[in-house]
Coordinates of C-alpha atoms in Angstrom, one line a residue:
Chain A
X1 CA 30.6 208.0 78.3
X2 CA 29.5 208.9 75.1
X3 CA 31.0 210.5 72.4
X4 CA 28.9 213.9 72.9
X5 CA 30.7 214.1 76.1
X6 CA 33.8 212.9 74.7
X7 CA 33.6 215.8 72.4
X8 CA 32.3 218.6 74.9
X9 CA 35.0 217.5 76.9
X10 CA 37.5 217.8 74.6
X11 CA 36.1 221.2 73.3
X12 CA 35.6 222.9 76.8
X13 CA 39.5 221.7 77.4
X14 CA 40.8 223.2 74.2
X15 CA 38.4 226.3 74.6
X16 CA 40.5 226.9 78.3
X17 CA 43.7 226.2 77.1
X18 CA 43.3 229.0 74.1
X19 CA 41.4 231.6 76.6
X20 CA 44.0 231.1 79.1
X21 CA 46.9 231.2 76.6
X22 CA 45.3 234.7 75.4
X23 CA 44.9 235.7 78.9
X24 CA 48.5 235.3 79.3
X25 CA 49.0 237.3 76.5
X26 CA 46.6 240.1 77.5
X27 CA 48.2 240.2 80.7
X28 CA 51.5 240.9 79.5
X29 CA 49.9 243.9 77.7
X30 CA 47.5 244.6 80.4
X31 CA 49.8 244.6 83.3
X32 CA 52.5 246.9 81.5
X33 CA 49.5 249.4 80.4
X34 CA 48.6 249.6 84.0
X35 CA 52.0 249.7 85.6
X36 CA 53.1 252.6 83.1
X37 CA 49.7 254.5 83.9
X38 CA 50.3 254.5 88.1
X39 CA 54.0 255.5 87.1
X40 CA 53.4 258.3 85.1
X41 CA 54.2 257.2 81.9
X42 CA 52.7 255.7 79.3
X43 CA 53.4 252.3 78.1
X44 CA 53.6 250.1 75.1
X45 CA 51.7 251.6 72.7
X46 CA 52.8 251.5 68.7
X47 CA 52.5 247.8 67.8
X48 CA 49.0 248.1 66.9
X49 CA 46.0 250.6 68.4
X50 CA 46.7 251.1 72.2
X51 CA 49.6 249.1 71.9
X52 CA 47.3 245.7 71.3
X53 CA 48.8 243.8 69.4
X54 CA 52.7 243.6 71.3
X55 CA 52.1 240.7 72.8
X56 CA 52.2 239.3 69.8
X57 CA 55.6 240.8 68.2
X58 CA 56.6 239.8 72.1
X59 CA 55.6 236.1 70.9
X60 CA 57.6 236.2 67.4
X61 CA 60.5 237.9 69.1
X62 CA 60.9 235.0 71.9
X63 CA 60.4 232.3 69.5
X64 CA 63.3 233.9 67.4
X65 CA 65.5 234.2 70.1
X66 CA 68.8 231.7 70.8
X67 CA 67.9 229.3 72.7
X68 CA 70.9 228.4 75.5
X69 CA 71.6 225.5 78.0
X70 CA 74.4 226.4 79.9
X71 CA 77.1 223.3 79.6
X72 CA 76.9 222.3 83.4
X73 CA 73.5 222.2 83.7
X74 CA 71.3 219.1 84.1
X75 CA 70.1 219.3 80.4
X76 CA 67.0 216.6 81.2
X77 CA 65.8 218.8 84.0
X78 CA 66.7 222.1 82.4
X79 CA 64.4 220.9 79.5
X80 CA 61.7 220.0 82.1
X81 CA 61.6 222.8 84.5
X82 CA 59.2 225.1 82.3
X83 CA 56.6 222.6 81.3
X84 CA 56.1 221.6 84.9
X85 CA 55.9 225.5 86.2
X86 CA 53.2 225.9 83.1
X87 CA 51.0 222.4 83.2
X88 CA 50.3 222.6 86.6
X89 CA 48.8 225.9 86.3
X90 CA 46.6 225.3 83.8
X91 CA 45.5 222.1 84.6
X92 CA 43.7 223.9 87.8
X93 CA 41.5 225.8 86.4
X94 CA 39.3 223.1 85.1
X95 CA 37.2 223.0 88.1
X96 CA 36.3 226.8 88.0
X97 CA 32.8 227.0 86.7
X98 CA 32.5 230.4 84.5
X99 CA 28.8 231.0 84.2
X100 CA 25.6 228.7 84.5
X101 CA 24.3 225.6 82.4
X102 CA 23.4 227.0 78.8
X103 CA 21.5 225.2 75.8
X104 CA 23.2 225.0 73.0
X105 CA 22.2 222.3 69.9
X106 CA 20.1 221.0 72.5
X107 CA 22.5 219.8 74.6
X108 CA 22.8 221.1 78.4
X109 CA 25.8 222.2 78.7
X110 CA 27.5 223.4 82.1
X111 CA 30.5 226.0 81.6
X112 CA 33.2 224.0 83.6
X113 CA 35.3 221.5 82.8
X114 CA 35.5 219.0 86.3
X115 CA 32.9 219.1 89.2
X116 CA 34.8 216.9 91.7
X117 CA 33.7 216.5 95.2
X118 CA 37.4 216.8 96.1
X119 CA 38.1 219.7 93.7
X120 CA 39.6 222.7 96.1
X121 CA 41.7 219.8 97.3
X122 CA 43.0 219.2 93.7
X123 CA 43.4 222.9 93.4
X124 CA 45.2 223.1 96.6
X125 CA 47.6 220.1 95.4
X126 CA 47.8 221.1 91.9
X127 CA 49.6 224.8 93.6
X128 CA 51.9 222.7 95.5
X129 CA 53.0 220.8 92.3
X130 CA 53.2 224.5 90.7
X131 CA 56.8 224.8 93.2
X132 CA 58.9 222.4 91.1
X133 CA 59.3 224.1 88.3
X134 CA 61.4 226.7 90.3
X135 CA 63.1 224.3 92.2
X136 CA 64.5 222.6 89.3
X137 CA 64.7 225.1 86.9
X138 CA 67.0 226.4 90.4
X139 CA 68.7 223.4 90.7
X140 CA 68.5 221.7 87.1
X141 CA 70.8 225.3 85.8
X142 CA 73.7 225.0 87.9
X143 CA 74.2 228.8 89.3
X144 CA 74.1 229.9 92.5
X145 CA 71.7 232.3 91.8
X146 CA 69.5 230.6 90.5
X147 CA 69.8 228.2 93.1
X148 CA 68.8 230.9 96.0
X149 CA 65.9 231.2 93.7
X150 CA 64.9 227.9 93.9
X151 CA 65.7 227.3 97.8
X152 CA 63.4 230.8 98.5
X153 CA 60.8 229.4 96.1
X154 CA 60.5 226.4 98.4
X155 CA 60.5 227.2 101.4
X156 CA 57.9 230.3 100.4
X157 CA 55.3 228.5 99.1
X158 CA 55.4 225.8 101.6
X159 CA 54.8 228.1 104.4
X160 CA 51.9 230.2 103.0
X161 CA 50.3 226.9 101.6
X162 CA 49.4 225.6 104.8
X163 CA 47.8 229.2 105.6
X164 CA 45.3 229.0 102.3
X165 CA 44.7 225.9 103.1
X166 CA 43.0 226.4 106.0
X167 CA 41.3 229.9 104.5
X168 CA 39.9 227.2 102.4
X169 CA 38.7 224.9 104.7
X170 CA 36.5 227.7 106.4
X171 CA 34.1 228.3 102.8
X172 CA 34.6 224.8 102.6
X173 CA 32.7 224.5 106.1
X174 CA 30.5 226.6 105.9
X175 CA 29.2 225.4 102.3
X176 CA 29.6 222.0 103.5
X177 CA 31.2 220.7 100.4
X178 CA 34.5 221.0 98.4
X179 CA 33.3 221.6 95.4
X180 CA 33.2 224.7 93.8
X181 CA 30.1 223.8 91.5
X182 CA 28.6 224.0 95.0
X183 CA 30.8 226.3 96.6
X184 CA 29.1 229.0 94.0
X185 CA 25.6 227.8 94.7
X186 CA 25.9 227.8 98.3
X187 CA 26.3 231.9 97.6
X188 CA 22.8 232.5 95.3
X189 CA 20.9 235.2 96.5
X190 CA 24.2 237.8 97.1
X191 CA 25.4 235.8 100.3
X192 CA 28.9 236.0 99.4
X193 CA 31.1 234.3 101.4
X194 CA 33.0 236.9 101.3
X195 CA 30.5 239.1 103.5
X196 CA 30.4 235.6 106.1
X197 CA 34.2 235.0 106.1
X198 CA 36.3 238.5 105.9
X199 CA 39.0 237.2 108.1
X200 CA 39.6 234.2 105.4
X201 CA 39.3 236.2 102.5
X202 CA 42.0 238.2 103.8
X203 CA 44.2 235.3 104.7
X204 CA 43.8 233.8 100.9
X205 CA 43.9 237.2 99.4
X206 CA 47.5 237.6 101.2
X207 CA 48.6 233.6 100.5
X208 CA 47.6 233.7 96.9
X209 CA 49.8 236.6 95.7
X210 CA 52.8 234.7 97.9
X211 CA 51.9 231.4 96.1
X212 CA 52.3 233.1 92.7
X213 CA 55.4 234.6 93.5
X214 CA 54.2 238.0 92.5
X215 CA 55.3 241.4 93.8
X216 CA 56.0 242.6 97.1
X217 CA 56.6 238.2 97.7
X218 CA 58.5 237.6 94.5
X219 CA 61.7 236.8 96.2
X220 CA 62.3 233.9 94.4
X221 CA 63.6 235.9 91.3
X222 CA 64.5 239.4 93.2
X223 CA 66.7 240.8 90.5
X224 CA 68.4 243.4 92.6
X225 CA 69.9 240.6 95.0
X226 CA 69.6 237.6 92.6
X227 CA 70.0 238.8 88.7
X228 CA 66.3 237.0 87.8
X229 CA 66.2 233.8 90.3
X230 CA 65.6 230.6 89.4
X231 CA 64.7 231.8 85.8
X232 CA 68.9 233.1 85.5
X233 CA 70.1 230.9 82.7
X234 CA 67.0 231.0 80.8
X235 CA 66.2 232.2 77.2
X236 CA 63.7 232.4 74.3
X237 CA 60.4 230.3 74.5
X238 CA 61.8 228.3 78.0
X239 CA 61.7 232.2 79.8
X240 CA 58.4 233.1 78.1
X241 CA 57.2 229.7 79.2
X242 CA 58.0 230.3 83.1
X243 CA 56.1 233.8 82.7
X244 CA 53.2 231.9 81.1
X245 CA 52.9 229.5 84.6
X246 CA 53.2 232.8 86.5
X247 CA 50.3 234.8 84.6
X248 CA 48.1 231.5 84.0
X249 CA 48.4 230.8 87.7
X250 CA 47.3 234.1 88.6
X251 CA 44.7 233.9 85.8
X252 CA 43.6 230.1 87.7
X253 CA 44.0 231.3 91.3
X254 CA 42.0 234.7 90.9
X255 CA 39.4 232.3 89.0
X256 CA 39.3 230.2 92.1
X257 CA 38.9 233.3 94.8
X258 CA 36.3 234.6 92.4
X259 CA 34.2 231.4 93.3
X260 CA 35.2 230.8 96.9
X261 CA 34.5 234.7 98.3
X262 CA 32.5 236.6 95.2
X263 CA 29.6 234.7 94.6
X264 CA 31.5 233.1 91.0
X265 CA 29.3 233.6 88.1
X266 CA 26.1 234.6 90.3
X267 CA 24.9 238.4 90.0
X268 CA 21.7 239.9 89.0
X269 CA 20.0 238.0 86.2
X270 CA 22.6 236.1 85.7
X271 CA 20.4 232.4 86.2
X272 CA 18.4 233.9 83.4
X273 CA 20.7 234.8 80.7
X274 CA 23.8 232.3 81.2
X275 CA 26.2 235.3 79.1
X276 CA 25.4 237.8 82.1
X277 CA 27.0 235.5 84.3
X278 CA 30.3 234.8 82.1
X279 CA 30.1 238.6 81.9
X280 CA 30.2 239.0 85.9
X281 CA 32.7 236.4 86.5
X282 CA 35.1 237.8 83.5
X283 CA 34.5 241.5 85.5
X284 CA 34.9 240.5 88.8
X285 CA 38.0 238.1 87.6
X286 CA 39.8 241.2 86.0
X287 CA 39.6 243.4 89.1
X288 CA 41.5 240.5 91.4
X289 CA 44.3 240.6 88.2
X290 CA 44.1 244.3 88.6
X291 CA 44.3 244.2 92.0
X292 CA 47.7 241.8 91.5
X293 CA 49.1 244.3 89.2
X294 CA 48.0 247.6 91.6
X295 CA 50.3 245.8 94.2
X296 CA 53.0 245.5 92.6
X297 CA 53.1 248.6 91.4
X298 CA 52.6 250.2 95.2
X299 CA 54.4 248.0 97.9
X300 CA 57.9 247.2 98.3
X301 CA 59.2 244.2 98.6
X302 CA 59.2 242.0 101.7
X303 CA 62.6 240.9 103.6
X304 CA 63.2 237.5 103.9
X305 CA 62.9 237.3 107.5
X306 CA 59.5 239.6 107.4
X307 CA 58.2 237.1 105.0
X308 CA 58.4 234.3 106.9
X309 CA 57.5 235.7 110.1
X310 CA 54.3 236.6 108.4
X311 CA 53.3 233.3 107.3
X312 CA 54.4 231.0 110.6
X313 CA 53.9 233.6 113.4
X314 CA 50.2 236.1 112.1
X315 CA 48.5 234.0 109.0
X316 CA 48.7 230.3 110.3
X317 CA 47.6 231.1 113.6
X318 CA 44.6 234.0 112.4
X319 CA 43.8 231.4 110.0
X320 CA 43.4 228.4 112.8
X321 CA 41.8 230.8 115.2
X322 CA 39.0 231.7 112.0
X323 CA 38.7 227.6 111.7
X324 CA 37.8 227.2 115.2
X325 CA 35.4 230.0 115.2
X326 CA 34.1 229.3 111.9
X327 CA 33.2 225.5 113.5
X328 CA 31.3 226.5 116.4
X329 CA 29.8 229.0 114.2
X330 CA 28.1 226.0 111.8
X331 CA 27.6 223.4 114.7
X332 CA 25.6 226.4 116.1
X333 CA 23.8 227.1 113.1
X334 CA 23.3 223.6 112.4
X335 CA 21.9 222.1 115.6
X336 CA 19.9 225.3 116.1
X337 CA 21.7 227.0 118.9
X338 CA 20.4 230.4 118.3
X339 CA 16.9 228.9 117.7
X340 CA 16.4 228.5 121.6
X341 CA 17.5 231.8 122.4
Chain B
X1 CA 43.0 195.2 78.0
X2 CA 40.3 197.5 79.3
X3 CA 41.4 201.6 79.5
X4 CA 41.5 200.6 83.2
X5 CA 44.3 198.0 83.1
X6 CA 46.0 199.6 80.9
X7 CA 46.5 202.4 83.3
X8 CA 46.7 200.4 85.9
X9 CA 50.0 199.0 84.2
X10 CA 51.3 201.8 83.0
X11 CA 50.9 203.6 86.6
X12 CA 52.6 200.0 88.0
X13 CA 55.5 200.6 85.8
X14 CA 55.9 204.3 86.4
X15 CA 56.0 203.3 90.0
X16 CA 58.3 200.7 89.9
X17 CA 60.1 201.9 87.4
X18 CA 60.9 205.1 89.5
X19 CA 61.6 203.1 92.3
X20 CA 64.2 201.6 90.7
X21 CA 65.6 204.7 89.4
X22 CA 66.0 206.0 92.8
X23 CA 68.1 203.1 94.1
X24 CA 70.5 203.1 91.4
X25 CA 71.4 206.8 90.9
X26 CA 74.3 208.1 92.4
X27 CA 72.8 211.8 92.7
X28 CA 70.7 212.5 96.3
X29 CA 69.0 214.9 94.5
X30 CA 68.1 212.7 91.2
X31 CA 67.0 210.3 93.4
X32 CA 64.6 212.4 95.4
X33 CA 63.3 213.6 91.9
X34 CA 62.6 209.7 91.7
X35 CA 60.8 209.4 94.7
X36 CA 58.5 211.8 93.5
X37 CA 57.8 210.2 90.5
X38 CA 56.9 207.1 92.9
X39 CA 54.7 209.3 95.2
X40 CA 52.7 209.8 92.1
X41 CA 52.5 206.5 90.2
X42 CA 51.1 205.2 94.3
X43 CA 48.8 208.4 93.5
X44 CA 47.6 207.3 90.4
X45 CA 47.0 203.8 91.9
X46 CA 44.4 205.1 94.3
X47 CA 42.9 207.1 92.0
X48 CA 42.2 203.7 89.8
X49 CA 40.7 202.2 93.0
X50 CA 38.2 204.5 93.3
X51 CA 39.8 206.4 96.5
X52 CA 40.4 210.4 94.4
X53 CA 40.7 211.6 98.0
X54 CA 43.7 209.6 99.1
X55 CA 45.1 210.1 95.8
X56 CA 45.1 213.9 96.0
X57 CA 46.5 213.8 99.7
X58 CA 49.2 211.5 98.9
X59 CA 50.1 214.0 96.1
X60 CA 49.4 217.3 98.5
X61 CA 51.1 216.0 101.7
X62 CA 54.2 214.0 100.0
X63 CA 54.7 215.7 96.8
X64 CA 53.8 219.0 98.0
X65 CA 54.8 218.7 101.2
X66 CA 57.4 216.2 102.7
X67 CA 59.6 215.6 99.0
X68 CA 59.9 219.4 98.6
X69 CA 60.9 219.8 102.2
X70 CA 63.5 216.9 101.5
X71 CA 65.0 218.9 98.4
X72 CA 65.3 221.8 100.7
X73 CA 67.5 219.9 102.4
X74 CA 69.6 218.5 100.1
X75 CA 70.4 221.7 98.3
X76 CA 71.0 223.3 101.4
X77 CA 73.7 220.9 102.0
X78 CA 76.3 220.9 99.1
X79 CA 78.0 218.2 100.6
X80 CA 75.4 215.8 100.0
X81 CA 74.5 217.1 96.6
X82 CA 77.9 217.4 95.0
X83 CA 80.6 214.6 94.0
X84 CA 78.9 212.0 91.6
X85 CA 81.8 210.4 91.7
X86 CA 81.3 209.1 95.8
X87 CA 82.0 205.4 95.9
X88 CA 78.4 203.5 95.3
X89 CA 79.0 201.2 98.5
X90 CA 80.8 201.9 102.0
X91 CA 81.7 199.3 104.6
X92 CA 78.3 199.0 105.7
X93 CA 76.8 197.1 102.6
X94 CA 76.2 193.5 104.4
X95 CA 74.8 194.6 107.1
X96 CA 72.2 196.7 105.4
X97 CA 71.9 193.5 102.5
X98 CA 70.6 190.9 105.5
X99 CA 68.3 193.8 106.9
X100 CA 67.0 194.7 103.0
X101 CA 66.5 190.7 102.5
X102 CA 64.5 190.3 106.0
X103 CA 61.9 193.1 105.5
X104 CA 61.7 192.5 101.7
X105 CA 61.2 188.8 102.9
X106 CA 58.5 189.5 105.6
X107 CA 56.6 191.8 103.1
X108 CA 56.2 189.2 100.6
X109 CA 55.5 186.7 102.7
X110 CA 52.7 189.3 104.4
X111 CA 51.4 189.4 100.9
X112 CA 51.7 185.8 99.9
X113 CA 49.3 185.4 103.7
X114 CA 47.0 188.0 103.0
X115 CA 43.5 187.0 101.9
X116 CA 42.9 189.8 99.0
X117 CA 39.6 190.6 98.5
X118 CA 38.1 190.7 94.7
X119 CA 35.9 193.3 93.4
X120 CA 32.5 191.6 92.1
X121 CA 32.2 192.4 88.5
X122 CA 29.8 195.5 88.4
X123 CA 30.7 196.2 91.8
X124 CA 29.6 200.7 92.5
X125 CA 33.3 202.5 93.5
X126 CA 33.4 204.1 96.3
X127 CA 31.4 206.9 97.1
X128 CA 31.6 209.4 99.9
X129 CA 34.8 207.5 100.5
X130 CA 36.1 210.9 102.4
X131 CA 33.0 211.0 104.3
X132 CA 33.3 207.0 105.1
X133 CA 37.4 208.4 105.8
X134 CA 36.2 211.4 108.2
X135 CA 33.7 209.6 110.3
X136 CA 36.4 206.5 110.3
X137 CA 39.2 208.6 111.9
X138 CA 36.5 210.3 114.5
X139 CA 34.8 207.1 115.9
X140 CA 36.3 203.2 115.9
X141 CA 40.1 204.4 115.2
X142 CA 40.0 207.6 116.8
X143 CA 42.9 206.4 119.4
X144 CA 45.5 205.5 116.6
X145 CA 44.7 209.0 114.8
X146 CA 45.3 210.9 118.2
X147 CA 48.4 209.1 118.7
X148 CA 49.9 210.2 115.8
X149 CA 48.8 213.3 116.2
X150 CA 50.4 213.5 119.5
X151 CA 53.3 212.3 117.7
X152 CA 53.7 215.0 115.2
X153 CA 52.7 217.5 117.7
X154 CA 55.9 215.9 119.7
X155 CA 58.3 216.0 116.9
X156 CA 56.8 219.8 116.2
X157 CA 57.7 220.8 119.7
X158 CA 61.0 218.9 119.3
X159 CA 62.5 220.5 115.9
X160 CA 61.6 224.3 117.5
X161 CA 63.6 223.3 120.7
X162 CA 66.7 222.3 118.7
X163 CA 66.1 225.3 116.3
X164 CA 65.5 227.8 118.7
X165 CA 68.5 230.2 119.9
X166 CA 69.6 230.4 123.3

């Protein structure tokens, strides 16, 4: 390795790691705007035009604030808990490839960070990671509240996991690879997978608002049952931090849905003139945020019983029936089948 | 030291280290934390020997899977969880001393046997090591791999009869 890739590397990483940490930010401010607007009212709007600039008084007010660890907690694994919900998160969104290769000081330079063969598998692991910061921010604070948090958090994500998992595996087999570099190209030419595989989209679409604990599947910190969850005895920068691994997992999961159903990056022109495809990407990125904040503006929220009867007893088995189909489908297609008829 | 023995050693000590940890704490729940941070020093082992795929699974399937499940557990059960103060050793302790010596024993003498083979200097890693995995499990070991699968499916059947209601 040389040191030009040493240094691309190290400038795509920091590049992320500032547009996701604005993305957050944006979000905050985004997802209030457009929560006030479907409630009929109007939202933060004085700190700066439209209200633009209060995520950033939100930012000097948390970092201002006290900062308490309650005296029975596990200080050690109180101090932990938010870095783990936050690292995992953004660590994932390295293999999401934003646009095509460009030029620049004569350099090719292709606008992702990792292209692993194995990278939906390190995306899928990376989510499952993502679950212990709740669980020991649950545990690590000593309330029972928080605790319930951290037991629903568990058990949650473990049982939709398995579900996206295998709404996964069917782009995976039918673009024969697990990359999403190829995952993307497999879709040139407006075949998006998301045309080929409804059913899965569907199943991921459901899974990937559980796995983020958002709205109506954010049991984990329901505050009319469990004050806030697993997040309870937090404060300052260690609460803005857990809301950080929330929005930048969003952020990183709608990234990743983007590339396995929408065609990524691809769109008309967009091989052409490399920005047209970080301008399709960004587009069609915002509308799955949108589409995160629209629900939980609309749908109550689930009871715990529903939730997990939705996971073991409809998703798992639709999303093993779509596999099964889904393989016949491409040892069809690939040994010719409907060629004799 | 090469970058790759370095971590090698630091993902040695990590492992070990953690094992240790585990072991000696009085806390379950500490000690499944440790185990964790076991699951992923092995991780970071296979990763080094060139085999990314079994490195992510070990982290999907234990860490994301079967440790989680296990903390479950434990913080369902307060018994378990609470009392740091339990007594470290209970009348057991000899017996499970001579059964700890004998399978520590066998293992290092396994190891001692065993007829390790050496990279060649320059030697290519592994590639399509999930493909050489797939086609592995599907062909000369595909009676072991049904087995197990047989087993879980077993043990799956099992847990709903005791969980279901009557």
């Amino acid at each position: 390795m040389g040191t030009a890739d040493f240094v691309e590397i190290v400038v795509k990483s920091l590049v992320i790691i500032w547009a996701l940490l604005t993305g957050f930010a944006y979000m905050t401010w985004f997802e209030r705007r457009v929560i006030a607007r479907l409630q009929s009212r109007v939202g933060p709007n004085r700190v700066g035009p439209s209200g633009l600039l209060q995520p950033l008084a939100d930012g000097v007010k948390l970092m201002f604030k006290e900062d308490i660890v309650p005296a029975e907690a596990d200080r050690a694994l109180y101090l932990l808990a938010p870095l783990v919900a936050v690292v995992p998160a953004i660590m994932a969104f390295a293999i999401v490839p934003v646009g095509p290769s460009v030029t620049l000081f004569g350099r090719t330079i292709p606008l992702h960070l990792a292209d692993m063969n194995i990278a939906l598998l390190y995306f899928l692991g990376l989510g499952s990671l993502g679950v212990y910061g709740v669980v020991l921010a649950g545990w690590a604070s000593n309330n029972k509240y928080a605790l319930l948090g951290g037991l629903r958090a568990s058990a949650q994500m473990i049982s939709y996991e398995l579900a996206m998992g295998l709404a996964v595996l069917s782009v995976v087999m039918l673009a024969g690879s697990l990359s999403l570099v190829d995952i993307v190209n497999a879709q040139a030419g407006g075949r998006w997978f998301i045309l080929l595989q409804p059913v899965a989209f569907l199943i991921f679409l459901v899974t990937m608002i559980a796995e983020t604990k958002r709205a109506p599947f954010d049991l984990p910190e329901a505050e009319q049952e469990l004050v806030a969850g697993f997040h309870t005895e937090y404060s300052g920068m260690k609460f803005a931090l857990f809301f950080m691994g929330e929005y930048i997992a969003m952020i990183a999961i709608s990234g990743v849905a983007v590339s396995l159903f929408l065609g990524g990056w691809r769109g008309p022109f967009a091989e052409q003139v490399p920005i047209l495809g970080v301008l399709y990407f960004f587009v069609k990125l915002v509308a799955f945020l949108f589409f995160f904040v629209w629900l939980r503006a609309t749908l109550p929220r689930l009871r715990y019983d529903r939730l997990m009867h939705l996971g073991w007893k409809v998703l798992l088995p639709l999303s093993l029936a779509n596999v099964v189909v889904t393989a016949l489908a491409v040892v069809a297609r690939d040994t010719g089948f409907f060629g004799l008829w | 030291m090469t970058a790759e023995q370095v971590v090698f050693v630091l993902a040695a000590v990590v492992t070990l280290g953690s094992a240790l940890g585990m072991v000696t704490t009085r806390s379950v729940f500490v000690g499944a934390l440790w185990m964790i941070a076991v699951f992923g020093g092995v991780a970071a082992l296979f990763i080094l020997l060139g085999a990314g795929f079994l490195g992510i699974v070990q982290i999907l399937v234990y860490i994301g899977a079967i440790a989680v499940l296990i903390l479950f557990a434990i913080m369902l059960t307060p018994r378990v969880m609470g009392d740091p103060n339990a007594p470290r050793y209970n009348r057991q302790w000899p017996l499970v001393a001579v059964m700890a010596s004998a399978l520590a024993s066998l293992l290092v003498a396994l190891v001692l046997r065993t007829d390790w083979p050496l990279a060649q200097e320059g030697a290519p890693t592994i590639t399509g090591f999930a493909v050489e995995l797939g086609k592995g499990f599907m062909t000369t070991y595909i009676l072991p791999f049904e087995v197990a699968s047989v087993l879980l499916l077993v043990a799956l059947i099992g847990a709903i009869v005791i969980a279901r209601e009557e």
